[in-house]
PDB file of C-alpha atoms in Angstrom:
ATOM      1  CA  MET A 561       7.054 -18.006   5.165  1.00  0.00           C
ATOM      2  CA  GLY A 562       3.883 -18.975   5.883  1.00  0.00           C
ATOM      3  CA  GLU A 563       2.997 -22.485   7.731  1.00  0.00           C
ATOM      4  CA  ASP A 564       2.300 -24.354   3.804  1.00  0.00           C
ATOM      5  CA  THR A 565       5.076 -22.912   1.869  1.00  0.00           C
ATOM      6  CA  PRO A 566       7.705 -25.104   1.308  1.00  0.00           C
ATOM      7  CA  VAL A 567      11.377 -23.932   0.285  1.00  0.00           C
ATOM      8  CA  THR A 568      14.116 -25.359  -0.643  1.00  0.00           C
ATOM      9  CA  ARG A 569      17.562 -23.681  -0.602  1.00  0.00           C
ATOM     10  CA  ALA A 570      20.265 -24.372  -2.251  1.00  0.00           C
ATOM     11  CA  LEU A 571      22.686 -21.264  -1.318  1.00  0.00           C
ATOM     12  CA  PRO A 572      24.424 -20.649   1.230  1.00  0.00           C
ATOM     13  CA  HIS A 573      25.435 -23.837   1.197  1.00  0.00           C
ATOM     14  CA  ARG A 574      28.046 -25.154   3.185  1.00  0.00           C
ATOM     15  CA  ALA A 575      31.030 -26.255   0.346  1.00  0.00           C
ATOM     16  CA  ARG A 576      29.801 -23.309  -1.556  1.00  0.00           C
ATOM     17  CA  ARG A 577      28.755 -20.434   0.846  1.00  0.00           C
ATOM     18  CA  THR A 578      28.775 -17.913  -2.719  1.00  0.00           C
ATOM     19  CA  VAL A 579      28.472 -17.961  -6.534  1.00  0.00           C
ATOM     20  CA  GLY A 580      29.568 -14.909  -7.687  1.00  0.00           C
ATOM     21  CA  ALA A 581      27.803 -12.487  -5.442  1.00  0.00           C
ATOM     22  CA  TRP A 582      24.981 -14.272  -5.040  1.00  0.00           C
ATOM     23  CA  CYS A 583      24.686 -15.164  -2.101  1.00  0.00           C
ATOM     24  CA  PHE A 584      21.532 -16.861  -1.017  1.00  0.00           C
ATOM     25  CA  LEU A 585      18.467 -18.740  -3.672  1.00  0.00           C
ATOM     26  CA  ASP A 586      15.139 -20.629  -1.376  1.00  0.00           C
ATOM     27  CA  HIS A 587      13.035 -21.921  -4.234  1.00  0.00           C
ATOM     28  CA  LEU A 588       9.283 -21.176  -2.926  1.00  0.00           C
ATOM     29  CA  GLY A 589       6.982 -23.952  -3.610  1.00  0.00           C
ATOM     30  CA  PRO A 590       4.913 -24.156  -6.555  1.00  0.00           C
ATOM     31  CA  ALA A 591       2.745 -24.528  -3.821  1.00  0.00           C
ATOM     32  CA  GLN A 592      -1.221 -23.881  -3.617  1.00  0.00           C
ATOM     33  CA  PHE A 593      -2.591 -22.195  -0.175  1.00  0.00           C
ATOM     34  CA  ALA A 594      -5.019 -23.728   1.791  1.00  0.00           C
ATOM     35  CA  PRO A 595      -8.376 -21.130   1.993  1.00  0.00           C
ATOM     36  CA  GLY A 596      -7.483 -18.666   4.098  1.00  0.00           C
ATOM     37  CA  LYS A 597      -3.854 -18.944   4.375  1.00  0.00           C
ATOM     38  CA  GLY A 598      -1.081 -17.330   2.083  1.00  0.00           C
ATOM     39  CA  MET A 599       2.953 -16.422   2.773  1.00  0.00           C
ATOM     40  CA  HIS A 600       3.117 -13.379   4.867  1.00  0.00           C
ATOM     41  CA  VAL A 601       6.855 -11.736   6.139  1.00  0.00           C
ATOM     42  CA  GLY A 602       6.270  -9.008   8.615  1.00  0.00           C
ATOM     43  CA  ALA A 603       8.883  -6.395   8.664  1.00  0.00           C
ATOM     44  CA  HIS A 604      12.295  -7.107   8.346  1.00  0.00           C
ATOM     45  CA  PRO A 605      15.931  -5.510   8.039  1.00  0.00           C
ATOM     46  CA  HIS A 606      18.555  -6.471   5.500  1.00  0.00           C
ATOM     47  CA  ILE A 607      21.696  -4.578   4.954  1.00  0.00           C
ATOM     48  CA  GLY A 608      24.671  -5.045   2.738  1.00  0.00           C
ATOM     49  CA  LEU A 609      23.247  -6.688  -0.371  1.00  0.00           C
ATOM     50  CA  GLN A 610      20.227  -6.544  -2.767  1.00  0.00           C
ATOM     51  CA  THR A 611      16.886  -9.238  -2.869  1.00  0.00           C
ATOM     52  CA  PHE A 612      15.632 -10.698  -5.768  1.00  0.00           C
ATOM     53  CA  THR A 613      12.812 -11.927  -6.177  1.00  0.00           C
ATOM     54  CA  TRP A 614      11.434 -12.922  -9.431  1.00  0.00           C
ATOM     55  CA  MET A 615       7.987 -14.072  -9.546  1.00  0.00           C
ATOM     56  CA  ILE A 616       6.324 -17.516 -11.084  1.00  0.00           C
ATOM     57  CA  GLU A 617       3.155 -17.387 -10.139  1.00  0.00           C
ATOM     58  CA  GLY A 618       0.834 -15.533  -8.136  1.00  0.00           C
ATOM     59  CA  GLU A 619       1.264 -12.317  -7.150  1.00  0.00           C
ATOM     60  CA  VAL A 620       3.499 -10.505  -3.449  1.00  0.00           C
ATOM     61  CA  VAL A 621       2.977  -7.424  -2.840  1.00  0.00           C
ATOM     62  CA  HIS A 622       6.037  -5.235  -1.263  1.00  0.00           C
ATOM     63  CA  ARG A 623       6.150  -2.893   0.987  1.00  0.00           C
ATOM     64  CA  ASP A 624       9.248  -1.102   3.256  1.00  0.00           C
ATOM     65  CA  SER A 625      10.768   1.118   5.199  1.00  0.00           C
ATOM     66  CA  LEU A 626      11.464   3.716   1.527  1.00  0.00           C
ATOM     67  CA  GLY A 627       7.653   3.985   1.802  1.00  0.00           C
ATOM     68  CA  ASN A 628       7.656   1.489  -1.094  1.00  0.00           C
ATOM     69  CA  GLU A 629       3.701  -0.564  -1.725  1.00  0.00           C
ATOM     70  CA  GLN A 630       5.049  -2.588  -4.685  1.00  0.00           C
ATOM     71  CA  LEU A 631       2.413  -5.493  -6.121  1.00  0.00           C
ATOM     72  CA  ILE A 632       5.006  -8.298  -7.809  1.00  0.00           C
ATOM     73  CA  ARG A 633       3.324  -9.918 -10.841  1.00  0.00           C
ATOM     74  CA  PRO A 634       3.366 -13.538 -12.214  1.00  0.00           C
ATOM     75  CA  GLY A 635       6.850 -12.223 -15.021  1.00  0.00           C
ATOM     76  CA  GLN A 636       8.693 -10.265 -13.320  1.00  0.00           C
ATOM     77  CA  VAL A 637      12.009  -8.648 -10.756  1.00  0.00           C
ATOM     78  CA  ASN A 638      11.810  -6.685  -7.237  1.00  0.00           C
ATOM     79  CA  LEU A 639      15.227  -5.811  -6.294  1.00  0.00           C
ATOM     80  CA  MET A 640      15.329  -3.929  -3.315  1.00  0.00           C
ATOM     81  CA  THR A 641      18.906  -2.321  -3.163  1.00  0.00           C
ATOM     82  CA  ALA A 642      19.375  -2.718   1.448  1.00  0.00           C
ATOM     83  CA  GLY A 643      23.138  -0.716   0.760  1.00  0.00           C
ATOM     84  CA  ARG A 644      23.216   0.909   4.195  1.00  0.00           C
ATOM     85  CA  GLY A 645      19.964  -0.153   5.785  1.00  0.00           C
ATOM     86  CA  ILE A 646      16.738  -0.762   4.586  1.00  0.00           C
ATOM     87  CA  ALA A 647      12.966  -2.928   6.219  1.00  0.00           C
ATOM     88  CA  HIS A 648      10.007  -4.886   3.904  1.00  0.00           C
ATOM     89  CA  SER A 649       7.081  -6.535   4.474  1.00  0.00           C
ATOM     90  CA  GLU A 650       6.116  -9.645   2.295  1.00  0.00           C
ATOM     91  CA  ASP A 651       3.047 -10.674   1.754  1.00  0.00           C
ATOM     92  CA  SER A 652       0.207 -12.279  -1.108  1.00  0.00           C
ATOM     93  CA  ALA A 653      -1.858 -10.588  -2.732  1.00  0.00           C
ATOM     94  CA  LEU A 654      -4.845 -13.383  -1.904  1.00  0.00           C
ATOM     95  CA  ASP A 655      -5.018 -15.884   0.861  1.00  0.00           C
ATOM     96  CA  GLY A 656      -5.702 -19.476  -1.100  1.00  0.00           C
ATOM     97  CA  VAL A 657      -4.012 -19.064  -3.737  1.00  0.00           C
ATOM     98  CA  ARG A 658      -0.772 -21.120  -6.146  1.00  0.00           C
ATOM     99  CA  GLN A 659       2.258 -19.255  -5.410  1.00  0.00           C
ATOM    100  CA  HIS A 660       4.990 -20.449  -7.248  1.00  0.00           C
ATOM    101  CA  ALA A 661       8.962 -17.876  -7.047  1.00  0.00           C
ATOM    102  CA  ALA A 662      12.945 -17.726  -6.394  1.00  0.00           C
ATOM    103  CA  GLN A 663      13.873 -15.131  -3.965  1.00  0.00           C
ATOM    104  CA  LEU A 664      17.665 -14.737  -4.452  1.00  0.00           C
ATOM    105  CA  TRP A 665      20.346 -12.419  -2.257  1.00  0.00           C
ATOM    106  CA  ILE A 666      22.887  -9.580  -3.709  1.00  0.00           C
ATOM    107  CA  ALA A 667      25.667  -9.123  -2.461  1.00  0.00           C
ATOM    108  CA  LEU A 668      27.035  -5.689  -2.194  1.00  0.00           C
ATOM    109  CA  PRO A 669      30.976  -5.631  -2.633  1.00  0.00           C
ATOM    110  CA  GLU A 670      33.154  -3.201  -0.148  1.00  0.00           C
ATOM    111  CA  ASP A 671      32.695  -0.269  -2.304  1.00  0.00           C
ATOM    112  CA  GLU A 672      28.764  -0.131  -2.991  1.00  0.00           C
ATOM    113  CA  ARG A 673      27.228  -2.102   0.879  1.00  0.00           C
ATOM    114  CA  ARG A 674      26.634   0.979   2.288  1.00  0.00           C
ATOM    115  CA  ARG A 675      25.327   2.495  -0.098  1.00  0.00           C
ATOM    116  CA  GLU A 676      21.276   3.949   0.488  1.00  0.00           C
ATOM    117  CA  PRO A 677      18.466   1.893   0.233  1.00  0.00           C
ATOM    118  CA  ALA A 678      16.753   1.622  -2.990  1.00  0.00           C
ATOM    119  CA  PHE A 679      13.703  -0.350  -4.414  1.00  0.00           C
ATOM    120  CA  GLN A 680      12.955  -0.521  -8.357  1.00  0.00           C
ATOM    121  CA  ASN A 681      10.538  -3.318  -9.799  1.00  0.00           C
ATOM    122  CA  TYR A 682      11.457  -4.300 -13.076  1.00  0.00           C
ATOM    123  CA  PRO A 683       7.456  -5.804 -15.721  1.00  0.00           C
ATOM    124  CA  ASP A 684       9.399  -6.231 -18.536  1.00  0.00           C
ATOM    125  CA  LEU A 685      12.524  -8.201 -19.257  1.00  0.00           C
ATOM    126  CA  PRO A 686      14.395  -9.502 -22.073  1.00  0.00           C
ATOM    127  CA  VAL A 687      13.323 -12.689 -23.270  1.00  0.00           C
ATOM    128  CA  VAL A 688      14.695 -14.823 -25.942  1.00  0.00           C
ATOM    129  CA  ASP A 689      13.718 -18.284 -27.211  1.00  0.00           C
ATOM    130  CA  VAL A 690      17.261 -21.153 -27.892  1.00  0.00           C
ATOM    131  CA  GLY A 691      16.374 -24.907 -28.687  1.00  0.00           C
ATOM    132  CA  GLY A 692      12.933 -25.144 -27.618  1.00  0.00           C
ATOM    133  CA  PHE A 693      13.463 -22.808 -24.011  1.00  0.00           C
ATOM    134  CA  ARG A 694      11.940 -19.592 -23.744  1.00  0.00           C
ATOM    135  CA  ALA A 695      14.916 -17.574 -21.762  1.00  0.00           C
ATOM    136  CA  THR A 696      14.748 -14.402 -19.194  1.00  0.00           C
ATOM    137  CA  VAL A 697      17.111 -13.233 -18.301  1.00  0.00           C
ATOM    138  CA  LEU A 698      16.855 -11.462 -15.284  1.00  0.00           C
ATOM    139  CA  ALA A 699      20.658  -9.757 -14.758  1.00  0.00           C
ATOM    140  CA  GLY A 700      22.939  -9.170 -16.002  1.00  0.00           C
ATOM    141  CA  SER A 701      23.487 -10.059 -20.200  1.00  0.00           C
ATOM    142  CA  ALA A 702      23.247 -13.236 -22.137  1.00  0.00           C
ATOM    143  CA  LEU A 703      22.110 -14.854 -25.766  1.00  0.00           C
ATOM    144  CA  GLY A 704      22.533 -11.204 -26.452  1.00  0.00           C
ATOM    145  CA  GLN A 705      20.370  -9.313 -24.314  1.00  0.00           C
ATOM    146  CA  ARG A 706      20.356  -7.497 -21.361  1.00  0.00           C
ATOM    147  CA  SER A 707      18.432  -7.123 -17.979  1.00  0.00           C
ATOM    148  CA  PRO A 708      17.605  -3.953 -16.850  1.00  0.00           C
ATOM    149  CA  ALA A 709      18.171  -5.627 -13.647  1.00  0.00           C
ATOM    150  CA  THR A 710      20.939  -2.795 -11.871  1.00  0.00           C
ATOM    151  CA  VAL A 711      23.540  -4.952 -10.176  1.00  0.00           C
ATOM    152  CA  TYR A 712      26.855  -4.247  -8.616  1.00  0.00           C
ATOM    153  CA  SER A 713      28.774  -6.425  -9.994  1.00  0.00           C
ATOM    154  CA  PRO A 714      30.116  -8.618 -13.209  1.00  0.00           C
ATOM    155  CA  LEU A 715      26.996 -11.058 -12.956  1.00  0.00           C
ATOM    156  CA  VAL A 716      23.553 -13.194 -14.631  1.00  0.00           C
ATOM    157  CA  GLY A 717      20.416 -14.672 -13.537  1.00  0.00           C
ATOM    158  CA  ILE A 718      18.619 -16.229 -16.555  1.00  0.00           C
ATOM    159  CA  ASP A 719      14.726 -18.766 -16.229  1.00  0.00           C
ATOM    160  CA  LEU A 720      14.778 -21.439 -18.882  1.00  0.00           C
ATOM    161  CA  ASN A 721      11.256 -22.562 -18.734  1.00  0.00           C
ATOM    162  CA  ALA A 722      10.351 -25.217 -21.728  1.00  0.00           C
ATOM    163  CA  ALA A 723       6.925 -26.556 -22.135  1.00  0.00           C
ATOM    164  CA  GLY A 724       7.778 -29.654 -23.295  1.00  0.00           C
ATOM    165  CA  ALA A 725      11.700 -31.483 -24.922  1.00  0.00           C
ATOM    166  CA  ALA A 726      13.584 -29.054 -25.390  1.00  0.00           C
ATOM    167  CA  ARG A 727      17.814 -29.210 -26.159  1.00  0.00           C
ATOM    168  CA  ALA A 728      20.389 -25.538 -26.041  1.00  0.00           C
ATOM    169  CA  GLY A 729      24.161 -25.338 -25.912  1.00  0.00           C
ATOM    170  CA  LEU A 730      24.513 -22.340 -23.623  1.00  0.00           C
ATOM    171  CA  PRO A 731      27.539 -19.989 -24.176  1.00  0.00           C
ATOM    172  CA  LEU A 732      29.744 -19.380 -20.836  1.00  0.00           C
ATOM    173  CA  GLN A 733      31.924 -16.606 -19.999  1.00  0.00           C
ATOM    174  CA  PRO A 734      34.760 -18.327 -18.736  1.00  0.00           C
ATOM    175  CA  ASP A 735      35.830 -16.077 -15.665  1.00  0.00           C
ATOM    176  CA  PHE A 736      32.236 -16.580 -14.540  1.00  0.00           C
ATOM    177  CA  GLU A 737      31.468 -19.778 -11.776  1.00  0.00           C
ATOM    178  CA  TYR A 738      27.147 -20.335 -12.470  1.00  0.00           C
ATOM    179  CA  ALA A 739      25.341 -23.043 -10.553  1.00  0.00           C
ATOM    180  CA  ALA A 740      21.930 -24.321 -12.218  1.00  0.00           C
ATOM    181  CA  VAL A 741      18.881 -25.231 -10.209  1.00  0.00           C
ATOM    182  CA  VAL A 742      15.869 -26.627 -11.343  1.00  0.00           C
ATOM    183  CA  LEU A 743      13.031 -25.218 -10.752  1.00  0.00           C
ATOM    184  CA  ARG A 744      10.218 -27.719 -11.861  1.00  0.00           C
ATOM    185  CA  GLY A 745      10.000 -31.407 -13.390  1.00  0.00           C
ATOM    186  CA  ALA A 746      13.421 -32.744 -14.711  1.00  0.00           C
ATOM    187  CA  ALA A 747      16.692 -31.107 -16.523  1.00  0.00           C
ATOM    188  CA  SER A 748      20.064 -32.296 -17.704  1.00  0.00           C
ATOM    189  CA  VAL A 749      22.746 -29.432 -17.206  1.00  0.00           C
ATOM    190  CA  GLY A 750      26.225 -30.437 -18.834  1.00  0.00           C
ATOM    191  CA  GLY A 751      25.316 -34.211 -18.381  1.00  0.00           C
ATOM    192  CA  ALA A 752      24.581 -34.847 -15.000  1.00  0.00           C
ATOM    193  CA  ALA A 753      20.364 -34.986 -14.607  1.00  0.00           C
ATOM    194  CA  LEU A 754      18.991 -32.882 -11.844  1.00  0.00           C
ATOM    195  CA  ALA A 755      15.389 -32.771 -10.724  1.00  0.00           C
ATOM    196  CA  PRO A 756      14.103 -30.070  -8.483  1.00  0.00           C
ATOM    197  CA  GLY A 757      15.750 -29.012  -4.610  1.00  0.00           C
ATOM    198  CA  GLU A 758      19.177 -30.358  -6.423  1.00  0.00           C
ATOM    199  CA  TRP A 759      21.351 -28.256  -8.229  1.00  0.00           C
ATOM    200  CA  LEU A 760      25.281 -27.770  -9.471  1.00  0.00           C
ATOM    201  CA  TYR A 761      27.832 -25.974  -9.483  1.00  0.00           C
ATOM    202  CA  PHE A 762      30.085 -25.029 -12.792  1.00  0.00           C
ATOM    203  CA  ALA A 763      33.617 -23.525 -12.038  1.00  0.00           C
ATOM    204  CA  PRO A 764      35.235 -20.659 -14.392  1.00  0.00           C
ATOM    205  CA  GLY A 765      37.026 -21.555 -17.984  1.00  0.00           C
ATOM    206  CA  GLY A 766      33.160 -23.162 -20.027  1.00  0.00           C
ATOM    207  CA  GLU A 767      32.384 -21.659 -22.612  1.00  0.00           C
ATOM    208  CA  GLN A 768      29.241 -23.892 -22.957  1.00  0.00           C
ATOM    209  CA  LEU A 769      26.838 -25.889 -20.785  1.00  0.00           C
ATOM    210  CA  ALA A 770      24.575 -28.131 -22.831  1.00  0.00           C
ATOM    211  CA  VAL A 771      20.327 -28.326 -20.647  1.00  0.00           C
ATOM    212  CA  GLN A 772      18.064 -30.807 -22.132  1.00  0.00           C
ATOM    213  CA  CYS A 773      14.848 -31.733 -20.805  1.00  0.00           C
ATOM    214  CA  ASP A 774      12.286 -34.536 -22.748  1.00  0.00           C
ATOM    215  CA  ALA A 775       9.152 -32.745 -20.521  1.00  0.00           C
ATOM    216  CA  ALA A 776       7.944 -29.503 -19.544  1.00  0.00           C
ATOM    217  CA  ALA A 777      10.863 -28.644 -16.995  1.00  0.00           C
ATOM    218  CA  GLN A 778      12.215 -24.811 -15.299  1.00  0.00           C
ATOM    219  CA  LEU A 779      15.305 -23.976 -14.767  1.00  0.00           C
ATOM    220  CA  LEU A 780      17.650 -21.050 -13.224  1.00  0.00           C
ATOM    221  CA  LEU A 781      21.051 -20.317 -14.038  1.00  0.00           C
ATOM    222  CA  VAL A 782      23.070 -17.728 -11.930  1.00  0.00           C
ATOM    223  CA  GLY A 783      26.112 -16.696 -11.963  1.00  0.00           C
ATOM    224  CA  GLY A 784      28.650 -15.182 -11.919  1.00  0.00           C
ATOM    225  CA  ALA A 785      33.131 -14.148 -11.481  1.00  0.00           C
ATOM    226  CA  PRO A 786      34.082 -15.149  -8.583  1.00  0.00           C
ATOM    227  CA  MET A 787      33.160 -12.399  -5.695  1.00  0.00           C
ATOM    228  CA  GLY A 788      37.021 -12.329  -4.102  1.00  0.00           C
ATOM    229  CA  GLU A 789      35.954 -11.075  -0.514  1.00  0.00           C
ATOM    230  CA  ASP A 790      35.146 -12.781   3.094  1.00  0.00           C
ATOM    231  CA  VAL A 791      31.276 -11.643   3.574  1.00  0.00           C
ATOM    232  CA  LEU A 792      30.277 -13.136   6.452  1.00  0.00           C
ATOM    233  CA  ILE A 793      26.018 -14.476   5.911  1.00  0.00           C
ATOM    234  CA  TRP A 794      23.423 -14.772   9.320  1.00  0.00           C
ATOM    235  CA  TRP A 795      20.017 -13.144  10.044  1.00  0.00           C
ATOM    236  CA  ASN A 796      18.672 -11.099   7.071  1.00  0.00           C
ATOM    237  CA  PHE A 797      22.796  -9.491   6.843  1.00  0.00           C
ATOM    238  CA  VAL A 798      25.785  -9.155   5.071  1.00  0.00           C
ATOM    239  CA  ALA A 799      28.128  -7.669   6.407  1.00  0.00           C
ATOM    240  CA  ARG A 800      31.523  -8.587   6.415  1.00  0.00           C
ATOM    241  CA  THR A 801      33.237  -8.533  10.525  1.00  0.00           C
ATOM    242  CA  GLN A 802      30.313  -9.948  13.262  1.00  0.00           C
ATOM    243  CA  ASP A 803      30.169  -6.031  14.862  1.00  0.00           C
ATOM    244  CA  GLU A 804      28.679  -4.893  12.003  1.00  0.00           C
ATOM    245  CA  MET A 805      26.524  -7.527  12.722  1.00  0.00           C
ATOM    246  CA  GLN A 806      25.281  -6.822  16.385  1.00  0.00           C
ATOM    247  CA  ALA A 807      25.429  -3.550  15.362  1.00  0.00           C
ATOM    248  CA  ALA A 808      22.196  -4.214  12.871  1.00  0.00           C
ATOM    249  CA  LEU A 809      20.935  -5.499  15.410  1.00  0.00           C
ATOM    250  CA  ASP A 810      21.015  -2.938  17.723  1.00  0.00           C
ATOM    251  CA  ASP A 811      19.814  -1.038  14.936  1.00  0.00           C
ATOM    252  CA  TRP A 812      16.630  -3.059  14.125  1.00  0.00           C
ATOM    253  CA  ASN A 813      15.396  -3.816  18.304  1.00  0.00           C
ATOM    254  CA  ALA A 814      15.969   0.090  18.764  1.00  0.00           C
ATOM    255  CA  GLY A 815      13.286   0.683  15.194  1.00  0.00           C
ATOM    256  CA  ARG A 816      16.171   2.605  13.814  1.00  0.00           C
ATOM    257  CA  PHE A 817      15.638   1.388  10.851  1.00  0.00           C
ATOM    258  CA  GLY A 818      12.417   3.666  10.447  1.00  0.00           C
ATOM    259  CA  PRO A 819       8.642   2.023   9.860  1.00  0.00           C
ATOM    260  CA  VAL A 820       7.819  -0.179   6.631  1.00  0.00           C
ATOM    261  CA  ARG A 821       4.445   1.107   5.791  1.00  0.00           C
ATOM    262  CA  ALA A 822       1.299  -0.435   6.634  1.00  0.00           C
ATOM    263  CA  GLY A 823      -0.700  -3.034   5.519  1.00  0.00           C
ATOM    264  CA  SER A 824       1.033  -6.184   6.238  1.00  0.00           C
ATOM    265  CA  PRO A 825      -1.531  -8.294   8.456  1.00  0.00           C
ATOM    266  CA  ALA A 826       2.273 -10.366   9.773  1.00  0.00           C
ATOM    267  CA  ALA A 827       3.837  -8.611  13.298  1.00  0.00           C
ATOM    268  CA  PRO A 828       7.219  -7.733  12.625  1.00  0.00           C
ATOM    269  CA  LEU A 829       9.865 -10.492  13.056  1.00  0.00           C
ATOM    270  CA  HIS A 830      12.166 -10.121  15.680  1.00  0.00           C
ATOM    271  CA  ALA A 831      15.816 -10.210  15.902  1.00  0.00           C
ATOM    272  CA  PRO A 832      17.255 -13.820  17.028  1.00  0.00           C
ATOM    273  CA  SER A 833      21.019 -12.718  19.910  1.00  0.00           C
ATOM    274  CA  LEU A 834      24.302 -13.124  18.151  1.00  0.00           C
ATOM    275  CA  GLN A 835      25.081 -13.830  22.088  1.00  0.00           C
ATOM    276  CA  GLY A 836      27.291 -17.285  21.748  1.00  0.00           C
ATOM    277  CA  THR A 837      27.757 -17.334  18.140  1.00  0.00           C
ATOM    278  CA  ARG A 838      30.518 -17.456  16.121  1.00  0.00           C
ATOM    279  CA  LEU A 839      30.144 -15.646  12.689  1.00  0.00           C
ATOM    280  CA  ARG A 840      32.292 -17.703  10.358  1.00  0.00           C
ATOM    281  CA  GLY A 841      32.127 -17.435   6.093  1.00  0.00           C
TER     282      GLY A 841
END
């Protein structure tokens, strides 16, 4: 991600592989890059998932094998549907600046995971004020708002940002499971105190979630219907069998994903070998 980029990984976790169809959650930063330094991730492939980037600070350039080049700014979402296969690169628009983002993956369900790849930037997302929090509905429906992001499973994502003390009761869908992670500051979620890098899981059955903070804070709440499918997650792929993983590796090494739009200063990523590895869902 770049030598100055602190990354905290909430999902997958040994105790919880998925939350709804959300199967990966990296919290990047906040980081102040040194002069001449930035985030530069060379071309790499994906299958069987959607990558979901929520930009909080800084700007990143996305380039992919469909020919897209897109600058993502704070308050925007980039959603890339890998489907049967896509490759992309990600680069800080400027080096030596501050950057903060959440990078998530959504596992595509069986009947959608081989669909044609696609990419969309969402510059305008619904925002509602609730109990002192500025709530941005990133995915799905919540708080009377619906995100324009195209997803293929019943799920939700909400960013909650407070400039000072705030307290809210968030309505939940009882058939959804949820996870909350603090991105900045400290907050209490469901009566439990959370600091940055810490997260909590909430099983289905809840109808409301109490969220509060005593000072400026920001947190992410994701949820969805339990997926009910066993998925394998390895390197940049989501699949169902080890043979599928190996075929995707072979395709990448043979150049069958197609070239990523030129412009990234970073070299393409090298695919690690699966030899000797037994994948488990």
